[in-house]
GROMACS .gro file of C-alpha atoms in nm:
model
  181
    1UNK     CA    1   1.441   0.415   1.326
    2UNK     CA    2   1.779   0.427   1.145
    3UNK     CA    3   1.757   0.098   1.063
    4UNK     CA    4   1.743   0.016   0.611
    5UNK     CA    5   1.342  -0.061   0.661
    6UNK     CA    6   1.310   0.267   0.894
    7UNK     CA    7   1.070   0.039   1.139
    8UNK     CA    8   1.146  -0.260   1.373
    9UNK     CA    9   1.054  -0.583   1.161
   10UNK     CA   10   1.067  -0.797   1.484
   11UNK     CA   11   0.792  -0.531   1.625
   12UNK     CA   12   0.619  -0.561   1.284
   13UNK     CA   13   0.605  -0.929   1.295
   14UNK     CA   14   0.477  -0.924   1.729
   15UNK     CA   15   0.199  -0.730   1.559
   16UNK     CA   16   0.050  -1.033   1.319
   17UNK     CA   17   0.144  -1.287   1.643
   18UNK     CA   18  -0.073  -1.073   1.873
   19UNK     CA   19  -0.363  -1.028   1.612
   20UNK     CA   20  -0.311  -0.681   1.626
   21UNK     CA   21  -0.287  -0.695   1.192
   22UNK     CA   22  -0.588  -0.914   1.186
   23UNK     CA   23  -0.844  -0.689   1.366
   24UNK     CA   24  -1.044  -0.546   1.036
   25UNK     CA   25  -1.069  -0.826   0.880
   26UNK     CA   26  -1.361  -1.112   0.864
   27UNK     CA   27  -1.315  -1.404   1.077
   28UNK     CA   28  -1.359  -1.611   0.739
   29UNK     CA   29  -0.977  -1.513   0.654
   30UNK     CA   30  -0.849  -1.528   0.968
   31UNK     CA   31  -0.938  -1.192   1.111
   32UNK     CA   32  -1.116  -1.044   1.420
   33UNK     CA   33  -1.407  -0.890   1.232
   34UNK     CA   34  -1.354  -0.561   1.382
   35UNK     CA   35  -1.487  -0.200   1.349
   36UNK     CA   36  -1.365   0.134   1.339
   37UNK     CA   37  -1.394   0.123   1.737
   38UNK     CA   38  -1.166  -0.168   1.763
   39UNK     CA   39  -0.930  -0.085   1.493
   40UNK     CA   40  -0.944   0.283   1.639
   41UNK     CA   41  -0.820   0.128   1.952
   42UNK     CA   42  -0.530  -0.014   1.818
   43UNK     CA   43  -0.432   0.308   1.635
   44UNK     CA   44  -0.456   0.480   1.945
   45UNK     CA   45  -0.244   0.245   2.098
   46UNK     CA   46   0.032   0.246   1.818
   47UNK     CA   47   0.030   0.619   1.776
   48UNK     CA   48   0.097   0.684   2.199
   49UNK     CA   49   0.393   0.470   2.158
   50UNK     CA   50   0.452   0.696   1.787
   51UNK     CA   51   0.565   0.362   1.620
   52UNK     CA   52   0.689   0.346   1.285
   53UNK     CA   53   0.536   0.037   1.146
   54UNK     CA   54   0.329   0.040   0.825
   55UNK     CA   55  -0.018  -0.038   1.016
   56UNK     CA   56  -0.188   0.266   0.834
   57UNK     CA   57  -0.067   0.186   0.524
   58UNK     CA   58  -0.065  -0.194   0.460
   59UNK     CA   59  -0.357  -0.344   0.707
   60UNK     CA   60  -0.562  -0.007   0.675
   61UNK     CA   61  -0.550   0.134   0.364
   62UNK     CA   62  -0.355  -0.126   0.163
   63UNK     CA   63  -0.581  -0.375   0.345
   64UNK     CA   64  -0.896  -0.200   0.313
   65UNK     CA   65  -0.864  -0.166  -0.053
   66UNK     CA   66  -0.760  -0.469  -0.119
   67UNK     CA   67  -1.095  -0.581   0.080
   68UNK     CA   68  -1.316  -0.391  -0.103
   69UNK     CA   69  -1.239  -0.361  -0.501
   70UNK     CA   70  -1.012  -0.686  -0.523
   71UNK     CA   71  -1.087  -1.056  -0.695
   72UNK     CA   72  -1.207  -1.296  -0.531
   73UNK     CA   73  -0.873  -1.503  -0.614
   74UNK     CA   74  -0.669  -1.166  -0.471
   75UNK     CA   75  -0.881  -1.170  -0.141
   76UNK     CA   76  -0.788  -1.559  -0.080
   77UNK     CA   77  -0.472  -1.544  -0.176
   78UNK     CA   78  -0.360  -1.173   0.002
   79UNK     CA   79  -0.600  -1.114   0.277
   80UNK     CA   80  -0.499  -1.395   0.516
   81UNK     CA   81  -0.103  -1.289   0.449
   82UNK     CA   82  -0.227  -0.908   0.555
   83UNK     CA   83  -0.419  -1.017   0.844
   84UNK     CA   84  -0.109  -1.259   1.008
   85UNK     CA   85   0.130  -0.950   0.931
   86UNK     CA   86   0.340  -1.121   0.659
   87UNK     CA   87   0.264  -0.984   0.325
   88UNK     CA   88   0.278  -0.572   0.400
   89UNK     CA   89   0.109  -0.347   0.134
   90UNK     CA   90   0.169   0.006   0.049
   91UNK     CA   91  -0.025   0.206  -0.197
   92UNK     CA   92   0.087   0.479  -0.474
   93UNK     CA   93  -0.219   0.712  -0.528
   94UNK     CA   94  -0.056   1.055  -0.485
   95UNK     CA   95   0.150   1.158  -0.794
   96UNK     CA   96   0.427   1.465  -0.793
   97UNK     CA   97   0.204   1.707  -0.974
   98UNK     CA   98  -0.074   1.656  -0.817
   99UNK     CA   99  -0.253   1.506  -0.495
  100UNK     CA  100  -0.614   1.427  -0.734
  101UNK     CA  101  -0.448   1.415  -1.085
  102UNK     CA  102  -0.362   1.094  -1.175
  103UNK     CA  103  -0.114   1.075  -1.519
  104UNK     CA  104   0.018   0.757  -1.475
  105UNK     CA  105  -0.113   0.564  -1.772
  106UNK     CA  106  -0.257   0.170  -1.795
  107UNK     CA  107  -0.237   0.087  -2.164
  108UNK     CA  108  -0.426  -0.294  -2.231
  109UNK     CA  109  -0.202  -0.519  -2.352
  110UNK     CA  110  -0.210  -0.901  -2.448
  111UNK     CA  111  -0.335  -1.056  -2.058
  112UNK     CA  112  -0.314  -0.743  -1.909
  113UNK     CA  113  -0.147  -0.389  -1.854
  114UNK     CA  114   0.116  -0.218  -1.894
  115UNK     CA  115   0.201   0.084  -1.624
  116UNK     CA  116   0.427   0.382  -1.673
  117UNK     CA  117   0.446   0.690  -1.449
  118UNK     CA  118   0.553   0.797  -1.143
  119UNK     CA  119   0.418   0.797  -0.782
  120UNK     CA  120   0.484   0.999  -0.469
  121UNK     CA  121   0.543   1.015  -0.133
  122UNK     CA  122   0.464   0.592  -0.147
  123UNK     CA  123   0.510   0.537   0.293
  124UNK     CA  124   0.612   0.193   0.324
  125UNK     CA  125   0.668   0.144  -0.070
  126UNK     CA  126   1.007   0.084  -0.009
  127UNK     CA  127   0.957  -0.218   0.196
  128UNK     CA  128   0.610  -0.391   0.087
  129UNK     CA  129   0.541  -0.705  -0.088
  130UNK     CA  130   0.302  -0.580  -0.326
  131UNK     CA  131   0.170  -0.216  -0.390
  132UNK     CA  132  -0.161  -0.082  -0.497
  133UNK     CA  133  -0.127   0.172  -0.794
  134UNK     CA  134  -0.369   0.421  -0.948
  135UNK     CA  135  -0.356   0.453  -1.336
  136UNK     CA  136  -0.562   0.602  -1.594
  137UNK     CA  137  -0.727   0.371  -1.777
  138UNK     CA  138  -0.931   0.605  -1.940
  139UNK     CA  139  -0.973   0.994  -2.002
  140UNK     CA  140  -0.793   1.293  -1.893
  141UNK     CA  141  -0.588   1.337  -1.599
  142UNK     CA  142  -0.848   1.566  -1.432
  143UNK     CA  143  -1.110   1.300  -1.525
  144UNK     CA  144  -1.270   1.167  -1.225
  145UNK     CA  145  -1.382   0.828  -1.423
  146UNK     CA  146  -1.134   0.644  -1.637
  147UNK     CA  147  -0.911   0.525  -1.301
  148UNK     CA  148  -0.857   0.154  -1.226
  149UNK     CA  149  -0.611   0.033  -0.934
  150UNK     CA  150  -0.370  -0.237  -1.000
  151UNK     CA  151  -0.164  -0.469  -0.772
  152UNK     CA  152   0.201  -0.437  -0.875
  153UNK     CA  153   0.509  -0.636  -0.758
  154UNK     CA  154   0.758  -0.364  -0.643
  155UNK     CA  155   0.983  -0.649  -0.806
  156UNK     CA  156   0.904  -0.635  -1.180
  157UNK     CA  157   1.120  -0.565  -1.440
  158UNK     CA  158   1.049  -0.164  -1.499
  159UNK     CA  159   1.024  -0.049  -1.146
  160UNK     CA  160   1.243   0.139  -0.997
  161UNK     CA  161   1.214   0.327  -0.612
  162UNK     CA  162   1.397   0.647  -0.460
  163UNK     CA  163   1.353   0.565  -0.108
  164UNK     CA  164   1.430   0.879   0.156
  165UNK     CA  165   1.309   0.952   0.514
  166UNK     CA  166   1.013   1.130   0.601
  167UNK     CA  167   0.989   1.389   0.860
  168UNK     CA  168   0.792   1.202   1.103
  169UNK     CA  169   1.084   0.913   1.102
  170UNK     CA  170   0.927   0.697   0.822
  171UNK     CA  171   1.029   0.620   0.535
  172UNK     CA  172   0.882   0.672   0.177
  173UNK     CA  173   0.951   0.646  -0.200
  174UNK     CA  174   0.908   0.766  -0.524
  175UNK     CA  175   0.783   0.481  -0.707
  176UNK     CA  176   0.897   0.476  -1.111
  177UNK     CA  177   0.694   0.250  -1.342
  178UNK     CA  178   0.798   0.199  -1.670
  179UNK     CA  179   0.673  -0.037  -1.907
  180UNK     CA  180   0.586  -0.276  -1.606
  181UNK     CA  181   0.345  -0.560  -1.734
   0.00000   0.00000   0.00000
């Protein structure tokens, strides 16, 4: 799409009013309570027509994490938004250097962290309401322990995003922390 979000929003926003976003999730939140056979479906579905909206990334993986590592207060407040297709997530786990080394840094500070680093190759960063970042908490960056994930507001003072096409017709971004609380 050559449109500024690189995907149709009014297709984006059919998908939450047909359920379509709400099929993983538990009927408690206002999902379907599907499997991997019924979300599998719907993939199917979306990739014959070679759409460009952020399913994958925000209701899958963004979604998925979000499902299975976040607060209870996160899950409340987030899940129900992901599952009617109006909050969309994205999440910044690869880096430049390296797909399994992760350098960006999560220093403790007073209620909380502070993030600096860079991600790559963010699909969907560009346009989400919240991403879900991998930082070192702990170790070296080859380290397989010493990783937490944090939900950042692509909005806060210190980040910054270099937003470019991808080949497939998507569009991604580099995703600059620095110093974001």
């Amino acid at each position: 799409s050559e449109s500024e979000l690189g995907f149709s929003a009014e297709f984006w926003a059919q998908l939450g009013e047909l359920g379509l976003t709400a099929v993983p999730f538990s009927e408690e939140i206002g999902g379907f309570g599907g499997g991997g056979v019924e979300t599998m479906l719907v993939m199917t579905e979306l990739g014959r027509g070679l759409t460009l909206e952020p399913y994958l990334q925000s209701v899958i993986f963004g979604g998925g994490l979000l499902t299975h590592l976040g607060s209870d207060a996160q899950k409340e407040e987030l899940l129900p938004q992901v599952a009617a297709g109006s909050l969309q997530l994205a999440v910044a786990l690869d880096e430049p250097q390296s797909h399994y080394n992760v350098q960006t840094k999560a220093e403790a500070v007073d209620g909380g962290y502070r993030l600096s680093g860079r991600k790559a190759v963010v699909i969907g960063g560009h346009s989400a309401g919240q991403i879900i970042v991998s930082a070192r908490t702990a170790g070296d960056s080859r380290d397989e322990a010493g990783i937490s994930l944090f939900l950042v507001d692509p909005n806060a003072q210190g980040i910054s995003r270099r937003v470019y096409p991808t080949i497939d017709g998507r569009k991604g971004c580099e995703l600059f922390l620095d110093n974001v609380q």
